[in-house]
Amino acid sequence: EAGVAQSPRYKIIEKRQSVAFWCNPISGHATLYWYQQILGQGPKLLIQFQNNGVVDDSQLPKDRFSAERLKGVDSTLKIQPAKLEDSAVYLCASRNLQGPRGTGELFFGEGSRLTVL
Amino acid sequence: AQSVSQHNHHVILSEAASLELGCNYSYGGTVNLFWYVQYPGQHLQLLLKYFSGDPLVKGIKGFEAEFIKSKFSFNLRKPSVQWSDTAEYFCAVNANYGQNFVFGPGTRLSVLP
């Protein structure tokens, strides 16, 4: 079974530029997450999709971050304009919910490392 | 809001030493609990998970964790670590009926050969 695919793996941009990250979840996984992991910290949720609908985007800085999952499969996360503090690894994860309590675990991609200069 | 704390930022052990990494969470309801590991240069991988039943759960590579509900804890253990266990370990909590996973800050484990 193929894992969660992410690209690009690395990206270096200057502040105020824009960047986009792409994620392809595991086939059949309806739930998709974007996490931000700053060096030395645990992953922090940015946005969660169920199929192509947003479940939780309460921690997404909407003035500069946007995300979409138009057909309920692939997703893109965009940052525009980038700030120095956006330097982090952006992780995509997917989940196959099992039963009404959603007991499935998260499967992560390798992440996209962003450096903002 | 849920939160997860991990007791140690960096743990250094010699091979064959025993390991215990602490994890505490704050949430009053039913939770699902997870330990994830991130080996150098690799993606986050599931070590083990607890949903219900026996509070002592066994995972891959000889790891186990014990859920103590009264202490809101889910500590990770391994009786004898190997150099290949060098990695970052993250505890995560998924609250009842919720879909968000809240992660702890991580514990970096260095095992000296």
mmCIF file of C-alpha atoms in Angstrom:
data_model
loop_
_atom_site.group_PDB
_atom_site.id
_atom_site.type_symbol
_atom_site.label_atom_id
_atom_site.label_comp_id
_atom_site.label_asym_id
_atom_site.label_seq_id
_atom_site.Cartn_x
_atom_site.Cartn_y
_atom_site.Cartn_z
ATOM 1 C CA GLU A 1 0.000 0.000 0.000
ATOM 2 C CA ALA A 2 1.444 3.368 -1.011
ATOM 3 C CA GLY A 3 1.975 5.868 1.790
ATOM 4 C CA VAL A 4 1.138 9.548 2.037
ATOM 5 C CA ALA A 5 2.972 11.457 -0.678
ATOM 6 C CA GLN A 6 4.131 15.040 -0.238
ATOM 7 C CA SER A 7 6.032 17.501 -2.404
ATOM 8 C CA PRO A 8 8.274 19.335 -2.533
ATOM 9 C CA ARG A 9 10.500 17.874 0.182
ATOM 10 C CA TYR A 10 12.431 21.110 0.587
ATOM 11 C CA LYS A 11 11.708 24.707 -0.286
ATOM 12 C CA ILE A 12 13.665 27.881 0.382
ATOM 13 C CA ILE A 13 11.987 31.232 -0.235
ATOM 14 C CA GLU A 14 12.388 34.818 0.828
ATOM 15 C CA LYS A 15 9.899 36.484 3.137
ATOM 16 C CA ARG A 16 6.819 37.874 1.440
ATOM 17 C CA GLN A 17 7.055 35.268 -1.324
ATOM 18 C CA SER A 18 4.468 32.550 -1.755
ATOM 19 C CA VAL A 19 4.764 28.764 -1.588
ATOM 20 C CA ALA A 20 2.491 25.788 -2.126
ATOM 21 C CA PHE A 21 2.706 22.263 -0.816
ATOM 22 C CA TRP A 22 0.949 19.229 -2.221
ATOM 23 C CA CYS A 23 -0.282 16.087 -0.515
ATOM 24 C CA ASN A 24 -1.742 12.841 -1.816
ATOM 25 C CA PRO A 25 -3.167 10.715 1.019
ATOM 26 C CA ILE A 26 -3.417 6.969 1.205
ATOM 27 C CA SER A 27 -6.095 5.704 -1.160
ATOM 28 C CA GLY A 28 -9.480 5.544 0.507
ATOM 29 C CA HIS A 29 -8.565 7.720 3.476
ATOM 30 C CA ALA A 30 -11.340 10.288 3.768
ATOM 31 C CA THR A 31 -9.719 12.373 6.493
ATOM 32 C CA LEU A 32 -6.698 14.524 5.717
ATOM 33 C CA TYR A 33 -4.705 16.748 8.052
ATOM 34 C CA TRP A 34 -2.054 19.424 7.627
ATOM 35 C CA TYR A 35 0.263 19.919 10.581
ATOM 36 C CA GLN A 36 3.039 22.451 11.157
ATOM 37 C CA GLN A 37 6.090 21.214 13.027
ATOM 38 C CA ILE A 38 8.532 23.870 14.168
ATOM 39 C CA LEU A 39 11.994 22.644 15.124
ATOM 40 C CA GLY A 40 12.002 21.232 18.657
ATOM 41 C CA GLN A 41 8.207 21.127 18.936
ATOM 42 C CA GLY A 42 5.463 18.616 18.312
ATOM 43 C CA PRO A 43 3.186 18.814 15.277
ATOM 44 C CA LYS A 44 0.475 21.450 15.529
ATOM 45 C CA LEU A 45 -2.768 21.098 13.575
ATOM 46 C CA LEU A 46 -3.384 23.671 10.862
ATOM 47 C CA ILE A 47 -6.422 22.239 9.116
ATOM 48 C CA GLN A 48 -8.413 19.018 8.873
ATOM 49 C CA PHE A 49 -10.560 17.856 5.970
ATOM 50 C CA GLN A 50 -13.216 15.181 5.822
ATOM 51 C CA ASN A 51 -13.537 14.337 2.121
ATOM 52 C CA ASN A 52 -13.529 17.811 0.539
ATOM 53 C CA GLY A 53 -15.069 19.641 3.499
ATOM 54 C CA VAL A 54 -13.195 21.493 6.238
ATOM 55 C CA VAL A 55 -13.709 19.999 9.705
ATOM 56 C CA ASP A 56 -11.371 22.208 11.707
ATOM 57 C CA ASP A 57 -9.361 25.227 10.582
ATOM 58 C CA SER A 58 -9.444 27.108 13.876
ATOM 59 C CA GLN A 59 -5.640 27.230 14.115
ATOM 60 C CA LEU A 60 -4.966 28.158 10.496
ATOM 61 C CA PRO A 61 -3.628 31.729 10.118
ATOM 62 C CA LYS A 62 -6.158 32.589 7.485
ATOM 63 C CA ASP A 63 -4.627 35.939 6.608
ATOM 64 C CA ARG A 64 -1.738 34.110 4.950
ATOM 65 C CA PHE A 65 -2.482 30.377 4.881
ATOM 66 C CA SER A 66 -5.045 28.643 2.717
ATOM 67 C CA ALA A 67 -5.759 25.008 1.936
ATOM 68 C CA GLU A 68 -8.077 23.112 -0.311
ATOM 69 C CA ARG A 69 -9.062 19.565 -1.120
ATOM 70 C CA LEU A 70 -11.272 20.024 -4.127
ATOM 71 C CA LYS A 71 -12.063 16.453 -5.124
ATOM 72 C CA GLY A 72 -11.717 14.850 -1.719
ATOM 73 C CA VAL A 73 -8.348 13.307 -2.557
ATOM 74 C CA ASP A 74 -5.274 15.523 -3.120
ATOM 75 C CA SER A 75 -4.770 18.645 -1.067
ATOM 76 C CA THR A 76 -2.693 21.788 -1.379
ATOM 77 C CA LEU A 77 -1.542 24.130 1.362
ATOM 78 C CA LYS A 78 -0.513 27.649 0.362
ATOM 79 C CA ILE A 79 1.297 30.373 2.241
ATOM 80 C CA GLN A 80 1.173 33.909 0.893
ATOM 81 C CA PRO A 81 2.994 36.021 1.905
ATOM 82 C CA ALA A 82 5.471 33.971 3.910
ATOM 83 C CA LYS A 83 7.013 35.232 7.138
ATOM 84 C CA LEU A 84 10.235 34.199 8.820
ATOM 85 C CA GLU A 85 8.277 32.380 11.540
ATOM 86 C CA ASP A 86 6.692 30.115 8.926
ATOM 87 C CA SER A 87 9.972 28.204 8.675
ATOM 88 C CA ALA A 88 8.917 24.691 9.661
ATOM 89 C CA VAL A 89 8.139 21.239 8.359
ATOM 90 C CA TYR A 90 4.644 20.932 6.946
ATOM 91 C CA LEU A 91 3.266 17.476 7.530
ATOM 92 C CA CYS A 92 0.353 15.882 5.777
ATOM 93 C CA ALA A 93 -1.413 12.958 7.396
ATOM 94 C CA SER A 94 -4.402 10.834 6.509
ATOM 95 C CA ARG A 95 -6.653 8.602 8.494
ATOM 96 C CA ASN A 96 -9.088 5.806 7.774
ATOM 97 C CA LEU A 97 -11.777 6.049 10.418
ATOM 98 C CA GLN A 98 -12.864 2.715 11.819
ATOM 99 C CA GLY A 99 -16.297 2.713 13.419
ATOM 100 C CA PRO A 100 -18.249 5.552 15.003
ATOM 101 C CA ARG A 101 -15.478 6.616 17.385
ATOM 102 C CA GLY A 102 -12.890 7.035 14.717
ATOM 103 C CA THR A 103 -10.216 4.911 16.255
ATOM 104 C CA GLY A 104 -7.847 4.831 13.302
ATOM 105 C CA GLU A 105 -4.367 6.191 13.622
ATOM 106 C CA LEU A 106 -2.723 8.875 11.514
ATOM 107 C CA PHE A 107 -0.404 7.992 8.659
ATOM 108 C CA PHE A 108 2.145 10.693 7.908
ATOM 109 C CA GLY A 109 4.013 11.754 4.815
ATOM 110 C CA GLU A 110 7.682 12.657 4.908
ATOM 111 C CA GLY A 111 6.916 16.348 5.186
ATOM 112 C CA SER A 112 7.873 19.494 3.295
ATOM 113 C CA ARG A 113 10.619 21.519 4.945
ATOM 114 C CA LEU A 114 10.201 25.263 4.399
ATOM 115 C CA THR A 115 12.945 27.771 5.064
ATOM 116 C CA VAL A 116 11.991 31.454 4.868
ATOM 117 C CA LEU A 117 14.924 33.851 4.557
ATOM 118 C CA ALA B 1 -8.721 22.316 25.318
ATOM 119 C CA GLN B 2 -6.615 19.214 25.288
ATOM 120 C CA SER B 3 -2.905 19.392 25.981
ATOM 121 C CA VAL B 4 -0.112 16.839 26.154
ATOM 122 C CA SER B 5 3.099 17.120 28.133
ATOM 123 C CA GLN B 6 6.187 14.976 27.908
ATOM 124 C CA HIS B 7 8.473 14.876 30.906
ATOM 125 C CA ASN B 8 11.860 14.878 29.242
ATOM 126 C CA HIS B 9 13.185 16.946 26.392
ATOM 127 C CA HIS B 10 16.300 14.829 25.795
ATOM 128 C CA VAL B 11 17.188 11.429 27.226
ATOM 129 C CA ILE B 12 20.618 9.852 26.815
ATOM 130 C CA LEU B 13 21.072 6.151 27.538
ATOM 131 C CA SER B 14 23.615 3.455 26.928
ATOM 132 C CA GLU B 15 22.666 0.356 24.976
ATOM 133 C CA ALA B 16 20.839 -2.270 27.057
ATOM 134 C CA ALA B 17 19.572 0.326 29.526
ATOM 135 C CA SER B 18 15.870 0.426 30.314
ATOM 136 C CA LEU B 19 13.731 3.254 28.996
ATOM 137 C CA GLU B 20 10.688 5.029 30.323
ATOM 138 C CA LEU B 21 9.350 8.172 28.671
ATOM 139 C CA GLY B 22 6.608 10.047 30.446
ATOM 140 C CA CYS B 23 3.441 11.410 28.864
ATOM 141 C CA ASN B 24 0.568 13.188 30.577
ATOM 142 C CA TYR B 25 -2.532 14.664 29.006
ATOM 143 C CA SER B 26 -5.272 16.954 30.121
ATOM 144 C CA TYR B 27 -8.756 15.902 29.073
ATOM 145 C CA GLY B 28 -11.547 14.650 31.261
ATOM 146 C CA GLY B 29 -13.313 12.379 28.809
ATOM 147 C CA THR B 30 -12.506 9.191 26.972
ATOM 148 C CA VAL B 31 -9.347 9.310 24.928
ATOM 149 C CA ASN B 32 -7.402 7.340 22.397
ATOM 150 C CA LEU B 33 -3.656 7.443 23.030
ATOM 151 C CA PHE B 34 -0.718 7.029 20.699
ATOM 152 C CA TRP B 35 3.054 7.003 20.649
ATOM 153 C CA TYR B 36 4.741 7.969 17.395
ATOM 154 C CA VAL B 37 8.450 7.747 16.586
ATOM 155 C CA GLN B 38 10.490 9.767 14.120
ATOM 156 C CA TYR B 39 13.836 8.235 13.189
ATOM 157 C CA PRO B 40 16.432 10.621 11.740
ATOM 158 C CA GLY B 41 15.445 11.624 8.230
ATOM 159 C CA GLN B 42 12.228 9.615 8.272
ATOM 160 C CA HIS B 43 8.539 10.339 8.658
ATOM 161 C CA LEU B 44 6.493 9.906 11.814
ATOM 162 C CA GLN B 45 5.529 6.277 12.371
ATOM 163 C CA LEU B 46 3.121 4.686 14.810
ATOM 164 C CA LEU B 47 4.760 2.760 17.664
ATOM 165 C CA LEU B 48 1.629 1.742 19.499
ATOM 166 C CA LYS B 49 -1.902 2.835 20.321
ATOM 167 C CA TYR B 50 -4.487 2.453 23.053
ATOM 168 C CA PHE B 51 -8.231 2.602 22.413
ATOM 169 C CA SER B 52 -9.805 0.487 25.158
ATOM 170 C CA GLY B 53 -9.377 -2.743 27.102
ATOM 171 C CA ASP B 54 -6.081 -3.869 28.579
ATOM 172 C CA PRO B 55 -4.255 -0.715 29.709
ATOM 173 C CA LEU B 56 -0.901 -2.308 28.928
ATOM 174 C CA VAL B 57 -0.368 -2.198 25.183
ATOM 175 C CA LYS B 58 2.466 -3.646 23.193
ATOM 176 C CA GLY B 59 3.848 -2.083 20.063
ATOM 177 C CA ILE B 60 6.533 -2.661 17.523
ATOM 178 C CA LYS B 61 10.230 -3.181 18.256
ATOM 179 C CA GLY B 62 9.678 -4.280 21.864
ATOM 180 C CA PHE B 63 8.009 -1.084 23.047
ATOM 181 C CA GLU B 64 5.050 -1.073 25.407
ATOM 182 C CA ALA B 65 2.996 1.598 27.135
ATOM 183 C CA GLU B 66 0.717 1.649 30.134
ATOM 184 C CA PHE B 67 -2.420 3.770 30.361
ATOM 185 C CA ILE B 68 -3.135 4.900 33.912
ATOM 186 C CA LYS B 69 -6.460 6.696 33.769
ATOM 187 C CA SER B 70 -6.286 8.087 37.321
ATOM 188 C CA LYS B 71 -2.992 9.752 36.523
ATOM 189 C CA PHE B 72 -3.878 10.840 32.972
ATOM 190 C CA SER B 73 -0.662 9.170 31.894
ATOM 191 C CA PHE B 74 0.506 6.970 29.049
ATOM 192 C CA ASN B 75 4.184 6.234 29.639
ATOM 193 C CA LEU B 76 6.314 4.447 27.073
ATOM 194 C CA ARG B 77 8.723 1.703 28.138
ATOM 195 C CA LYS B 78 11.335 -0.599 26.690
ATOM 196 C CA PRO B 79 13.352 -2.977 28.870
ATOM 197 C CA SER B 80 16.550 -2.801 26.824
ATOM 198 C CA VAL B 81 17.239 -0.069 24.262
ATOM 199 C CA GLN B 82 19.383 -0.418 21.165
ATOM 200 C CA TRP B 83 21.420 2.147 19.256
ATOM 201 C CA SER B 84 18.775 1.955 16.505
ATOM 202 C CA ASP B 85 16.169 3.336 18.928
ATOM 203 C CA THR B 86 17.799 6.752 18.643
ATOM 204 C CA ALA B 87 14.917 8.937 17.501
ATOM 205 C CA GLU B 88 12.340 11.493 18.578
ATOM 206 C CA TYR B 89 9.263 10.158 20.363
ATOM 207 C CA PHE B 90 5.901 11.899 20.393
ATOM 208 C CA CYS B 91 2.883 11.152 22.540
ATOM 209 C CA ALA B 92 -0.507 12.063 21.033
ATOM 210 C CA VAL B 93 -4.074 12.196 22.287
ATOM 211 C CA ASN B 94 -7.295 11.934 20.328
ATOM 212 C CA ALA B 95 -10.331 12.849 22.405
ATOM 213 C CA ASN B 96 -13.643 11.050 22.457
ATOM 214 C CA TYR B 97 -15.545 11.460 19.167
ATOM 215 C CA GLY B 98 -13.060 14.102 18.105
ATOM 216 C CA GLN B 99 -10.871 13.819 15.094
ATOM 217 C CA ASN B 100 -8.045 16.117 16.102
ATOM 218 C CA PHE B 101 -4.836 14.630 17.400
ATOM 219 C CA VAL B 102 -2.930 16.752 19.910
ATOM 220 C CA PHE B 103 0.782 16.026 20.089
ATOM 221 C CA GLY B 104 3.235 16.513 22.900
ATOM 222 C CA PRO B 105 6.470 18.450 22.340
ATOM 223 C CA GLY B 106 8.490 15.261 21.858
ATOM 224 C CA THR B 107 11.386 13.581 23.654
ATOM 225 C CA ARG B 108 14.666 13.093 21.877
ATOM 226 C CA LEU B 109 16.291 9.776 22.738
ATOM 227 C CA SER B 110 19.984 9.249 22.112
ATOM 228 C CA VAL B 111 21.331 5.737 22.649
ATOM 229 C CA LEU B 112 25.076 5.455 22.940
ATOM 230 C CA PRO B 113 26.694 2.316 21.519
#
